XYZ file of C-alpha atoms in Angstrom:
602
model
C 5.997 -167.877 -70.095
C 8.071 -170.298 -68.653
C 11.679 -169.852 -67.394
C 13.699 -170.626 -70.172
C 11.689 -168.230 -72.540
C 12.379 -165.494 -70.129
C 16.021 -166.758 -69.473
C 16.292 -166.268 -73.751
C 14.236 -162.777 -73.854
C 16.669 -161.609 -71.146
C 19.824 -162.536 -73.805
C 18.614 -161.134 -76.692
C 17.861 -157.746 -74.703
C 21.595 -158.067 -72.954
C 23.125 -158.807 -76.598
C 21.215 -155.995 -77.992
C 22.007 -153.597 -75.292
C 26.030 -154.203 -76.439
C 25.199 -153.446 -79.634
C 24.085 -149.542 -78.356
C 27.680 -149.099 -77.190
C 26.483 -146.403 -74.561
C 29.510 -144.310 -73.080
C 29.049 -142.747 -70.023
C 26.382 -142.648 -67.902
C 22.870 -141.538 -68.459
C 21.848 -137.908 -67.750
C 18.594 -136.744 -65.712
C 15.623 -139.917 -66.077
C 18.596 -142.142 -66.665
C 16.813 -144.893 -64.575
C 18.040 -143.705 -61.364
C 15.767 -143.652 -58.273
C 12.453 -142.130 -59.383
C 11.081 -138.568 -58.658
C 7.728 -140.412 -56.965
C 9.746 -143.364 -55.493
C 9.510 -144.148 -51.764
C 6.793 -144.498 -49.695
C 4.057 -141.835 -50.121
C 2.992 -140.154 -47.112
C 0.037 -138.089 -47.421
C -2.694 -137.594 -50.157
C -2.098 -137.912 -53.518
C -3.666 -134.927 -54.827
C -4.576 -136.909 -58.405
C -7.121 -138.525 -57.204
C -10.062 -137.902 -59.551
C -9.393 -140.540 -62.778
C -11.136 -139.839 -66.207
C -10.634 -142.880 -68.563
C -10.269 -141.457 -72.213
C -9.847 -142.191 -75.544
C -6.370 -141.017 -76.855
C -6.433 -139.428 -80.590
C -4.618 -143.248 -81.636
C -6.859 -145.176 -80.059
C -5.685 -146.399 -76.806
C -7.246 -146.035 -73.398
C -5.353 -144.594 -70.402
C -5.673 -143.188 -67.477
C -5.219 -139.642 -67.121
C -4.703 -137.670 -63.351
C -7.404 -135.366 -62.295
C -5.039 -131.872 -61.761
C -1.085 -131.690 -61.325
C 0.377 -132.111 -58.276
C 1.080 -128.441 -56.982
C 4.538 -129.022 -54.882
C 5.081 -127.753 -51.863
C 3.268 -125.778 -49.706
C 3.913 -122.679 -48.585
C 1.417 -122.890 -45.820
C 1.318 -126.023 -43.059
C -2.138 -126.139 -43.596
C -4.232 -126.731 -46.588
C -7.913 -127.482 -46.964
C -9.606 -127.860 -50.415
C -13.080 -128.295 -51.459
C -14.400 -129.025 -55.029
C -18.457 -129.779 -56.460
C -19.347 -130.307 -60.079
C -22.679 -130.189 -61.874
C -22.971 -131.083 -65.232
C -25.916 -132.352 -67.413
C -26.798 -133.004 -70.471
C -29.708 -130.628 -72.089
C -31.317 -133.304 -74.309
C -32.974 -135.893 -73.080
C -31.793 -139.819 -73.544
C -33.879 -142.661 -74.278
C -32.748 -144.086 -70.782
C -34.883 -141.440 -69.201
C -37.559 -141.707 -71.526
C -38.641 -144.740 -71.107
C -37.740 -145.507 -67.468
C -34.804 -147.494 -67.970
C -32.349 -145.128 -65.446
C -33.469 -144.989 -61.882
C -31.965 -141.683 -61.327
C -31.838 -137.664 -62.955
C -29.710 -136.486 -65.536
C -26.868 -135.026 -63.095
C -23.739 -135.578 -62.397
C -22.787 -134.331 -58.975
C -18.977 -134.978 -57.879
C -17.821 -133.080 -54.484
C -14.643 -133.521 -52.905
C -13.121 -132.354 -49.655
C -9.426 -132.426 -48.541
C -7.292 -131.328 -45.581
C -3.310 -131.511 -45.078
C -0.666 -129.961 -42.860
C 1.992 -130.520 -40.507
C 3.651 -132.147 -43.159
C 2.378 -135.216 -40.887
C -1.412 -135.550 -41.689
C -3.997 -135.778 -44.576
C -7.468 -136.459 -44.739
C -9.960 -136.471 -47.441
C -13.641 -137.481 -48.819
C -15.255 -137.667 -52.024
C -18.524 -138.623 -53.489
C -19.635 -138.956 -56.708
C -23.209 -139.681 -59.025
C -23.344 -140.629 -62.647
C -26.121 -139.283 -64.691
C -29.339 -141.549 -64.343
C -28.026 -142.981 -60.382
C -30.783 -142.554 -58.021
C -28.262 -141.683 -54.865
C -26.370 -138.481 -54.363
C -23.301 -141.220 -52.708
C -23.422 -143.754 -55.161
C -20.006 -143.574 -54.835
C -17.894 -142.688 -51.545
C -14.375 -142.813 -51.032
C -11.972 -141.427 -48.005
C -9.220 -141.994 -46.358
C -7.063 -140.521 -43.550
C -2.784 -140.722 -43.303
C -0.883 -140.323 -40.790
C 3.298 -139.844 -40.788
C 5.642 -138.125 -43.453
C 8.280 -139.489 -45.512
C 12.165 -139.942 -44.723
C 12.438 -143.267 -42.222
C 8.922 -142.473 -40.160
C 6.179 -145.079 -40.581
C 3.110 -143.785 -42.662
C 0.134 -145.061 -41.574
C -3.185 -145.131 -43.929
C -6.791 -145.878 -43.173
C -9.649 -146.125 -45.809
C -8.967 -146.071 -49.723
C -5.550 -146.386 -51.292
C -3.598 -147.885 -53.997
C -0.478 -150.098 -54.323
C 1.948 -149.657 -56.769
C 5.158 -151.289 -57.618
C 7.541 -152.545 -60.452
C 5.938 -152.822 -63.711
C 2.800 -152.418 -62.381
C 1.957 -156.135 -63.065
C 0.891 -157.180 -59.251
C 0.240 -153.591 -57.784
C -1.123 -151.337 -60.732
C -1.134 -147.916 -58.469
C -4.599 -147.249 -60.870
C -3.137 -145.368 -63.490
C -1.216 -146.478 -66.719
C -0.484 -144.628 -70.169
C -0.556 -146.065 -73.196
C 1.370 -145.599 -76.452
C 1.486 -142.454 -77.937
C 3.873 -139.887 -79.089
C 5.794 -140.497 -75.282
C 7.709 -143.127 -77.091
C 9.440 -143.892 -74.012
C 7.564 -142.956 -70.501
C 5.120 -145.688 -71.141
C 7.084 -148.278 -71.729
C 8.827 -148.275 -68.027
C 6.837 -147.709 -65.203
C 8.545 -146.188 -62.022
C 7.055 -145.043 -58.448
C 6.375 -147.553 -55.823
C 4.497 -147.457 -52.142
C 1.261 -147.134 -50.663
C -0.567 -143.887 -51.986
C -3.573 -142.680 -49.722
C -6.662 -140.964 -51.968
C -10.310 -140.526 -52.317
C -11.056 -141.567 -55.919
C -13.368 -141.073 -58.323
C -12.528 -144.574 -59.990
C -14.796 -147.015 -59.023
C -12.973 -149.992 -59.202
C -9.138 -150.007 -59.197
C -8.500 -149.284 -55.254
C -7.979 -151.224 -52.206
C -9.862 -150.156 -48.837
C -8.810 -150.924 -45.415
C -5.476 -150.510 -43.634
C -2.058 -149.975 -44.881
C 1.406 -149.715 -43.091
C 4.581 -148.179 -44.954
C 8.164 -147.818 -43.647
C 11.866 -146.901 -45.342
C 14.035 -146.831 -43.199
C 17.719 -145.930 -45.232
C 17.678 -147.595 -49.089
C 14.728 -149.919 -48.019
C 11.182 -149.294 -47.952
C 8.438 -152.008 -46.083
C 4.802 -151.809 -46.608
C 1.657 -154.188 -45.672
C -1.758 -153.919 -46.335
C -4.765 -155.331 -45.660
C -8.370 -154.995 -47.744
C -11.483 -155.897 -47.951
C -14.273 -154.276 -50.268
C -17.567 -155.039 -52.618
C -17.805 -155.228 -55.902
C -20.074 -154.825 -58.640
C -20.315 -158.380 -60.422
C -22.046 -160.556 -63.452
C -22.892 -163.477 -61.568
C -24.589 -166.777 -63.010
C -27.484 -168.353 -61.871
C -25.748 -170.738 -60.691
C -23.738 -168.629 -58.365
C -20.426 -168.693 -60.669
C -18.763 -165.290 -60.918
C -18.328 -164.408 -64.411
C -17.054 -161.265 -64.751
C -16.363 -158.116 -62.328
C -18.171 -154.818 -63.487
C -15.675 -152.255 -63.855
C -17.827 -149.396 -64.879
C -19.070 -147.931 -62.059
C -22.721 -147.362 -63.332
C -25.851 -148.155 -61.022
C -28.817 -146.586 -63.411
C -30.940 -149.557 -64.612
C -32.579 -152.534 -62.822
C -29.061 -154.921 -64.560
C -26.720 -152.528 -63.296
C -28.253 -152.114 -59.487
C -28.558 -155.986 -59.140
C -24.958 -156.465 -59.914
C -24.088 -153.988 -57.414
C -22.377 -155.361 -54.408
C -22.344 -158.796 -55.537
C -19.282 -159.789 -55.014
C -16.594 -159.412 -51.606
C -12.649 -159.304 -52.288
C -10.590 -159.600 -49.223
C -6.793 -158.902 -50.030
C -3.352 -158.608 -48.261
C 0.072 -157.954 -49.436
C 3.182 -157.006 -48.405
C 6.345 -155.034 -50.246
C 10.063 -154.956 -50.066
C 11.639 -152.631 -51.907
C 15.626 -152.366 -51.683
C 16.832 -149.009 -53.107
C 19.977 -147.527 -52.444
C 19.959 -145.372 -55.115
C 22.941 -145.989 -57.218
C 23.261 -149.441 -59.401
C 20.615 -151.691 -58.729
C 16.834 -151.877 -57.399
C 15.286 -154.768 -56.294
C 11.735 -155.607 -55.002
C 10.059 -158.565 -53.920
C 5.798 -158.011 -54.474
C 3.271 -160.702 -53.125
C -0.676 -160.031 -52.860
C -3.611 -162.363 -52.136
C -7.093 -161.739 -53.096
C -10.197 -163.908 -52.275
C -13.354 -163.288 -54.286
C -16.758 -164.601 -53.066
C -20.184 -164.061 -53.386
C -21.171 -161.208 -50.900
C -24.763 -163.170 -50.328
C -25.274 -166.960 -51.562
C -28.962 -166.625 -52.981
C -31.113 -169.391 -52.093
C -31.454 -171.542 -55.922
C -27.458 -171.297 -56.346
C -24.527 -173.102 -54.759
C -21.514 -171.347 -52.796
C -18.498 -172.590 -55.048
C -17.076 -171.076 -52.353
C -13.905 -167.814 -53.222
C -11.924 -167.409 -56.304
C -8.498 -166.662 -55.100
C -5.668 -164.884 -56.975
C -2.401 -165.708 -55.739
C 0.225 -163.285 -56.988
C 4.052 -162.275 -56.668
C 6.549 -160.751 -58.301
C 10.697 -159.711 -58.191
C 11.066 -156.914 -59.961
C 14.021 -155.018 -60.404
C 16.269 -152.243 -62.429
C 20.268 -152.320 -63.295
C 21.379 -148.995 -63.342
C 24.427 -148.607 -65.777
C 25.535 -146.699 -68.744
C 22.486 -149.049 -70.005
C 19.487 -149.569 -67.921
C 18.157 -152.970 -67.444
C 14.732 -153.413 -65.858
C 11.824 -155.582 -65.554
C 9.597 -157.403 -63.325
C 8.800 -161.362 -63.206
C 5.765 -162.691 -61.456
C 3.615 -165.684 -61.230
C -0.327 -165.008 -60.668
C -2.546 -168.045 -59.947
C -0.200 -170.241 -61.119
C 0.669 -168.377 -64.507
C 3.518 -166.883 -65.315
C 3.868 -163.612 -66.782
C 6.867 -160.696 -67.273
C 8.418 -157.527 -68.443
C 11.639 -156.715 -69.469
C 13.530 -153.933 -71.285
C 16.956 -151.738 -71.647
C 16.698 -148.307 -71.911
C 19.798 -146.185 -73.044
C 19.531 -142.341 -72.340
C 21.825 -140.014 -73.531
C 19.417 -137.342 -73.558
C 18.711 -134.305 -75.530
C 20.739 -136.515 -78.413
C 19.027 -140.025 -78.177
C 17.100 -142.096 -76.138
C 16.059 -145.773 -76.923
C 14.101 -148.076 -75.193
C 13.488 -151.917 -76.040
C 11.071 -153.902 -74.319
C 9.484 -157.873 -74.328
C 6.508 -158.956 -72.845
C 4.715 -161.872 -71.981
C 0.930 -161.747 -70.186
C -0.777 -165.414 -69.666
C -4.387 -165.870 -71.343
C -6.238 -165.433 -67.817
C -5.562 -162.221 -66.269
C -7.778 -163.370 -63.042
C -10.002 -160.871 -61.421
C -6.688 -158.597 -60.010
C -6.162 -155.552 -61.722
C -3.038 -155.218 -63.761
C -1.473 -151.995 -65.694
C 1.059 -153.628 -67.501
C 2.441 -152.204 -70.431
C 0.901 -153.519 -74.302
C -1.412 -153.421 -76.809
C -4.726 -153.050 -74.775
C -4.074 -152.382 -71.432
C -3.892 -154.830 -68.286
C -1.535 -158.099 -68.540
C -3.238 -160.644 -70.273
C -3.552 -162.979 -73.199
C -0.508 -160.769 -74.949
C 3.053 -161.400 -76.211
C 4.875 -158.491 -77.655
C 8.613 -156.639 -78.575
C 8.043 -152.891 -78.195
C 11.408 -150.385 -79.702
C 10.818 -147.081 -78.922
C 13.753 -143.676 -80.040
C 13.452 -140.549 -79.478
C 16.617 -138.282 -80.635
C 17.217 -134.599 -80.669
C 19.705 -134.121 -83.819
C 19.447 -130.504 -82.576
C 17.995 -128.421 -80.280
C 14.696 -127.404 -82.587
C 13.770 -130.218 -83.695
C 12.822 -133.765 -81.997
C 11.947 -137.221 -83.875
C 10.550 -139.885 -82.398
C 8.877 -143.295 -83.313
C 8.015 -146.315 -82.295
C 7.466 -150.217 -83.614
C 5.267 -152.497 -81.999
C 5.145 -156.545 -82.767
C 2.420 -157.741 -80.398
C 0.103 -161.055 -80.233
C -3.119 -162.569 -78.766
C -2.124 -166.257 -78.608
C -6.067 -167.015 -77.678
C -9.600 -165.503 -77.812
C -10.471 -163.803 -74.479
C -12.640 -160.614 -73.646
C -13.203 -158.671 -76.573
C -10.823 -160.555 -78.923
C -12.805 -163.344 -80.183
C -10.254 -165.021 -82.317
C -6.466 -165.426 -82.000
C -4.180 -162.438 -83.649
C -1.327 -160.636 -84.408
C -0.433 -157.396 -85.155
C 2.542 -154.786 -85.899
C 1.630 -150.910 -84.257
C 4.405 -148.307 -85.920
C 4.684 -144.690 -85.009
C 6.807 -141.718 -86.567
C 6.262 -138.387 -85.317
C 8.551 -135.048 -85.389
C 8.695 -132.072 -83.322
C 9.399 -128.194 -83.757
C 10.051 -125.505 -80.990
C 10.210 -122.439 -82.026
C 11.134 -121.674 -78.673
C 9.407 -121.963 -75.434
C 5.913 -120.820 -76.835
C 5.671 -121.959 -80.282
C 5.083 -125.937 -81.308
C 4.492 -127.614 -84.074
C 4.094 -131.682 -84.476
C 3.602 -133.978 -87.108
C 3.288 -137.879 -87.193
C 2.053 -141.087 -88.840
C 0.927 -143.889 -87.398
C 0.106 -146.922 -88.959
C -1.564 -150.506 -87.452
C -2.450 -153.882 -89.257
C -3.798 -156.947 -86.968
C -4.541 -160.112 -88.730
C -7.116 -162.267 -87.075
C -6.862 -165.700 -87.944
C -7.377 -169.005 -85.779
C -9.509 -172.359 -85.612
C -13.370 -171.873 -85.855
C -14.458 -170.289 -82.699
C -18.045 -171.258 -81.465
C -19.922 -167.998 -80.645
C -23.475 -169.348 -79.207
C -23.735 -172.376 -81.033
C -22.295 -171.069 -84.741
C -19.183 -171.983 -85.698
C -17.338 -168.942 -87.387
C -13.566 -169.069 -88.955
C -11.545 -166.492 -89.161
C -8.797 -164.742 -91.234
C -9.249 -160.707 -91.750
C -6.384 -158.178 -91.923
C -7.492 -155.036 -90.689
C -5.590 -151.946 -91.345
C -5.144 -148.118 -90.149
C -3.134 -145.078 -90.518
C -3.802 -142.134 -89.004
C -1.938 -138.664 -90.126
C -1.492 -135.524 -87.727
C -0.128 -131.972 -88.278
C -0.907 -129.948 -85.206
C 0.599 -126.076 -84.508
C 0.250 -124.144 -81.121
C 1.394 -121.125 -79.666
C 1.003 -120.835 -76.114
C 2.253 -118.141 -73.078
C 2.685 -119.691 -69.866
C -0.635 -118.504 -67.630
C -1.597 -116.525 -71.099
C -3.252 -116.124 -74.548
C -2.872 -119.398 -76.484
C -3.993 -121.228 -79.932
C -3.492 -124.030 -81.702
C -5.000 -125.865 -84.690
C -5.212 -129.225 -85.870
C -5.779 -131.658 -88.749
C -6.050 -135.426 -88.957
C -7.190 -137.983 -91.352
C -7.587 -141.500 -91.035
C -7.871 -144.300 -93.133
C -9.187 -147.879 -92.559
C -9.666 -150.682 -94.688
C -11.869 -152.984 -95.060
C -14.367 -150.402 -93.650
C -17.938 -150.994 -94.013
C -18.911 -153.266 -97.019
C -15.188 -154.573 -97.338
C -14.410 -150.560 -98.885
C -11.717 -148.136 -97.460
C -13.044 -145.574 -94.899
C -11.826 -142.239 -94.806
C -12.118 -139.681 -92.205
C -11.401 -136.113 -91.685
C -10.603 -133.638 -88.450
C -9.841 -130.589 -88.590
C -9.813 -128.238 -84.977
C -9.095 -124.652 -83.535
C -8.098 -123.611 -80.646
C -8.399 -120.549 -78.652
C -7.306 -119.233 -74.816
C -7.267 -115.559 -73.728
C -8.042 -113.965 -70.554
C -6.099 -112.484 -67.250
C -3.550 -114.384 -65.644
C -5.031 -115.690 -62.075
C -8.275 -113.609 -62.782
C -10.182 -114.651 -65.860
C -9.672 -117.480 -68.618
C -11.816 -118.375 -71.205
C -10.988 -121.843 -73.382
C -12.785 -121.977 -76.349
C -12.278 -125.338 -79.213
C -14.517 -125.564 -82.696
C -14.001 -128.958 -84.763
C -15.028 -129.685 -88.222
C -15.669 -133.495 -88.797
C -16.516 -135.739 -91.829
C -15.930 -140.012 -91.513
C -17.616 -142.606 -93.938
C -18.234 -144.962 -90.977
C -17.983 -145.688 -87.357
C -14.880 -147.511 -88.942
C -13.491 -144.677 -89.259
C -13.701 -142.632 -86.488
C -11.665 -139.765 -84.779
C -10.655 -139.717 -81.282
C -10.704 -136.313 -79.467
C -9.539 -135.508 -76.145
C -10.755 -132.399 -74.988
C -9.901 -129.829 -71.802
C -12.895 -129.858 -69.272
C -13.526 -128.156 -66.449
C -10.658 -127.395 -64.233
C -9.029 -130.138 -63.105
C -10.274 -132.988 -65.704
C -10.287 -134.208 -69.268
C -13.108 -135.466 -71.036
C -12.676 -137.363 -74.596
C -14.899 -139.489 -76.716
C -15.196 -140.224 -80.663
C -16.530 -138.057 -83.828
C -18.152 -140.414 -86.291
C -20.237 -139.107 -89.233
C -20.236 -135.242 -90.720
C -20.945 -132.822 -88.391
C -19.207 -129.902 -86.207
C -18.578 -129.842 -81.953
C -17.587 -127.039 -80.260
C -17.310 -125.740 -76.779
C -15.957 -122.996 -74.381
C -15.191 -123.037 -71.190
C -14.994 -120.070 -68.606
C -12.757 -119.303 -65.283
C -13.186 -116.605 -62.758
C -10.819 -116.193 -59.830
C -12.574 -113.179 -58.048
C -9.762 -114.115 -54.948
C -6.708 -116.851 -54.356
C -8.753 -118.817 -52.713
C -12.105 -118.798 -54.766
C -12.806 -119.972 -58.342
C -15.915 -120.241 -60.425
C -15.900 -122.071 -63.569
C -18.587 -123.168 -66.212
C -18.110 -125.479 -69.481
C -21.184 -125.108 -72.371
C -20.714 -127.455 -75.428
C -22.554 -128.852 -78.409
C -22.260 -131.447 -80.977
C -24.688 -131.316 -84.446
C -24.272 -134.698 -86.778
C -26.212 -133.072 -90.029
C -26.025 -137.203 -91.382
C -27.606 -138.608 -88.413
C -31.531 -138.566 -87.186
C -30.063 -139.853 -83.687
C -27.038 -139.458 -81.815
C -25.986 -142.483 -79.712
C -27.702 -145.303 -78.964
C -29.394 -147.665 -76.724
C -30.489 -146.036 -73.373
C -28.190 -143.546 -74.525
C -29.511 -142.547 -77.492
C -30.573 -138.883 -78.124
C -33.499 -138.459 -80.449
C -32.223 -135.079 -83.118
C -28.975 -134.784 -84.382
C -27.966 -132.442 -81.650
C -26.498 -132.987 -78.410
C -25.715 -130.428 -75.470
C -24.006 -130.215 -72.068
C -23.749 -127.646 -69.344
C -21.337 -127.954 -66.366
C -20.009 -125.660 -63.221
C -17.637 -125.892 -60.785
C -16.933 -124.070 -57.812
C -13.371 -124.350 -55.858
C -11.829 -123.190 -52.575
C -8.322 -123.376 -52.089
C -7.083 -122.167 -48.780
């Protein structure tokens, strides 16, 4: 994007925010400073990341448990370990292909107080790893917030502006938050043990704010799993996390990034924010083998200004440069909130997104090989009853990564909301998608293959639920989904329907319990499902063919500082002789899963 396309996208938002004639200034989220802005001292206490499939389709990431406030006590200690398995066996084990067992065995153990110090350590297996500590992450902080220098050694993540340099390793998609997506806020250095393999730093950070300005540096250096050529080119970096075959184990390590950075951040908290982001990242082999060559590191220069105007009308964005490519966010947000609240954003990502993580705002995630204009409202005409929607004009300018051919695309979203006070909910919304796919023949090993398919879906939702805070709740749900062309050229349908259930004691007891009726033509059409797991994470995946899934999952608190919990659930596809596939495939059409937890809290 070069500078006179982002000196135009910056006109056409300032022309369009006159045209909103705000008066007065914004209420509470009106852009001002934050709740999570300034340096984080401390652990963050979301550490454990579950990537999911959202019910539309895109892919965030969601926080392992809320944040609980403040303590009460000046000392805190917490310890967590999770088993779950699967009852069936997969091919994987089978026939030798995993190294490891079927269990997944996460632990974690954390200590704060003093309002000065945190430490933690967690370690995680995926089913079929050999090692109990395939993955290990920890870190220590030192210091506390307001002025006083916050030192952190181990694992942590950056994050800052749009998230486009410093990603902070979480970032949620579009959805019926019509707004909240679109702008990112927080910023500083966040200490935490994390159960995402990939999108961390680990070494030694520094962070200072002294009055309206905050100072961090960092410096990193860490392995990563890699697909590496024979002839010692790096191809890709494995972002999965998984180390069960013979492929996966010999990518492990393969690859060293060394990284330093530094932040300013200038924030006095009334009309304007600016920061000034700059990272570099040098990616080599960890170990030249002997028939390759050492084409020495990949380096990823990258820097940013980002920066929010805080008026009657918010203006905010971030422009950066990585590895030579430029790239940017920008957007106007009026709030006038519970009456209306609009947000209009433009983005432009380069082709190459390099080998450093981005969470900027779009289509598929990260900041690459994207241009779009994203208008999001949400308006309260009164207090009942909430509408909100969304339109979406995005484009892939190139192939890259899973989009083999150039396209285009138009995402719209209209969705309305009920309260029937603070219990009661209903919510209902339509969502419709077409991406064309059209370009110049693309060769795909050695065959030459135009392109020009449309590719449509719409997706309908009517959802109820009546819930007491820490008591009895249900809901119930039904979705259908159409696609076209499905398989054979045809329109797909597909069909959800879902209960919910939650009784038990407040504090005591709690028992979850979810049964879901599915029928789909295709894969095509699938249904995505994100589903309540055992305390403190989410587990989600898709429902293809005709068949039913249903779990429950049970909470005992025999004390405030004990808690034993235990998830069963099963899924039958009557239309199916196998469920899955590959290593993961599960001979039967039935598929079960048994977890516990245990917690202590003191």
């Amino acid at each position: 994007m070069s500078c006179a396309r982002v000196t135009l996208l910056l006109a056409l938002l300032l022309v369009a925010s006159g045209t909103l004639r705000a008066q007065g200034a914004g209420t509470e989220g009106d852009g001002g400073p934050p709740a999570d802005s300034g340096l984080a001292g401390g652990h963050d206490w979301l550490e454990e990341q579950i990537v999911v499939s959202d019910e539309d389709g895109a892919v965030e990431l969601l926080p392992e448990e809320e944040a609980d406030g403040e303590d009460s006590d000046p000392w805190r200690l917490r310890m967590r370990m999770r088993v779950v398995t699967k009852i069936q066996e997969e091919r994987g084990y089978a026939d030798g292909r995993y190294a490891g067992d079927r269990m997944k065995l996460y632990s974690r153990l954390a200590v704060a107080g003093g309002g000065w110090f945190s430490a933690g350590i967690l370690t995680e297996k995926d089913p079929g790893e050999r090692k109990v500590t395939d993955h290990i992450s920890g870190s220590v902080a030192l210091g506390a917030t307001g002025g006083s220098p916050v030192i952190v050694a181990g694992d942590f993540r950056v994050r800052a502006g749009q998230r486009l340099i410093f990603s902070g390793g979480r970032a949620f998609g579009k959805g019926s938050d019509v707004i909240t997506p679109a702008k990112r806020t927080g910023w500083g250095i966040v200490s935490s043990p994390t159960a995402d393999e990939f999108n961390y730093h680990r070494g030694l950070a520094l962070s200072v704010s002294p009055g309206g300005v905050g100072l961090a540096a960092f410096l990193s250096r860490r392995n990563h799993s890699a697909v590496v050529t024979d002839d010692g080119t790096i191809r890709s970096l494995d972002k999965t996390g998984y180390h069960r075959t013979a492929t996966e184990i010999g990518r492990r390590n393969r690859v060293t990034q060394r990284s330093l950075g530094f932040l300013v951040n200038f924030d006095p908290g009334e009309f304007l924010q600016l920061g000034l982001n700059v990272a570099l990242s040098a990616f080599a082999l960890s170990a030249v083998p002997a028939h390759s060559s050492d084409h020495g590191p990949s380096r990823d220069l990258c820097a940013s200004l980002d920066f929010t105007i805080r008026a009657p009308v918010v203006f905010y964005g971030e422009i950066a440069a990585r590895s030579g490519a430029p790239l940017g966010v920008v957007g106007i947000l009026f709030d006038d909130r519970p009456r209306v609240r609009i947000i209009l954003s433009g983005r432009s990502y380069p082709v190459a997104g390099g080998f450093t993580p981005s969470a900027g705002f779009g289509e598929r995630g990260g900041a690459e090989n994207e241009r779009g204009v994203y208008l999001g409202l949400e308006t309260g005409p009164v207090p009942p009853l909430t509408f909100h929607a969304y339109l979406d004009v995005f484009s892939s300018p190139a192939p890259s990564g899973d989009a083999f051919y150039p396209r285009r695309g138009v995402d719209r979203l209209l969705g309305i909301t009920i309260r029937g006070g603070p219990s009661l909910r209903f919510d209902a919304r339509f969502r419709a998608r077409r991406v064309e796919k059209k370009g110049d023949p693309v060769d795909r090993g050695g065959i030459t293959t135009p392109s020009n398919q449309a590719h449509s879906e719409s997706r309908w939702r009517m959802e109820a639920r009546w819930n007491v805070r820490e008591g009895p709740g249900a809901g119930f749900r039904v979705e259908h989904v159409r696609v076209s062309p499905g398989t054979s050229s045809r329109e797909d349908r597909g069909t959800m329907a879902l209960a919910d259930l939650r009784t038990g004691a407040a504090g005591v007891f709690e028992a979850k319990f979810r049964a879901i009726f599915f029928a789909t033509d295709s894969f095509a059409a699938r249904l995505y499902e994100t589903e309540a797991d055992l305390p403190g994470s989410l587990s989600g995946g898709v429902l293809y063919g005709r068949g039913t899934r249903w779990y429950i999952i049970l909470s005992w608190s025999p004390s405030r500082v004990v808690r034993l919990s235990g998830k069963f659930s099963r899924i039958g596809v009557g239309d199916r002789k196998n469920i899955g596939s590959g290593a993961g495939e599960i001979r039967g059409n039935v598929s079960e899963q048994v977890g516990v937890q245990f917690d202590v809290d003191f």
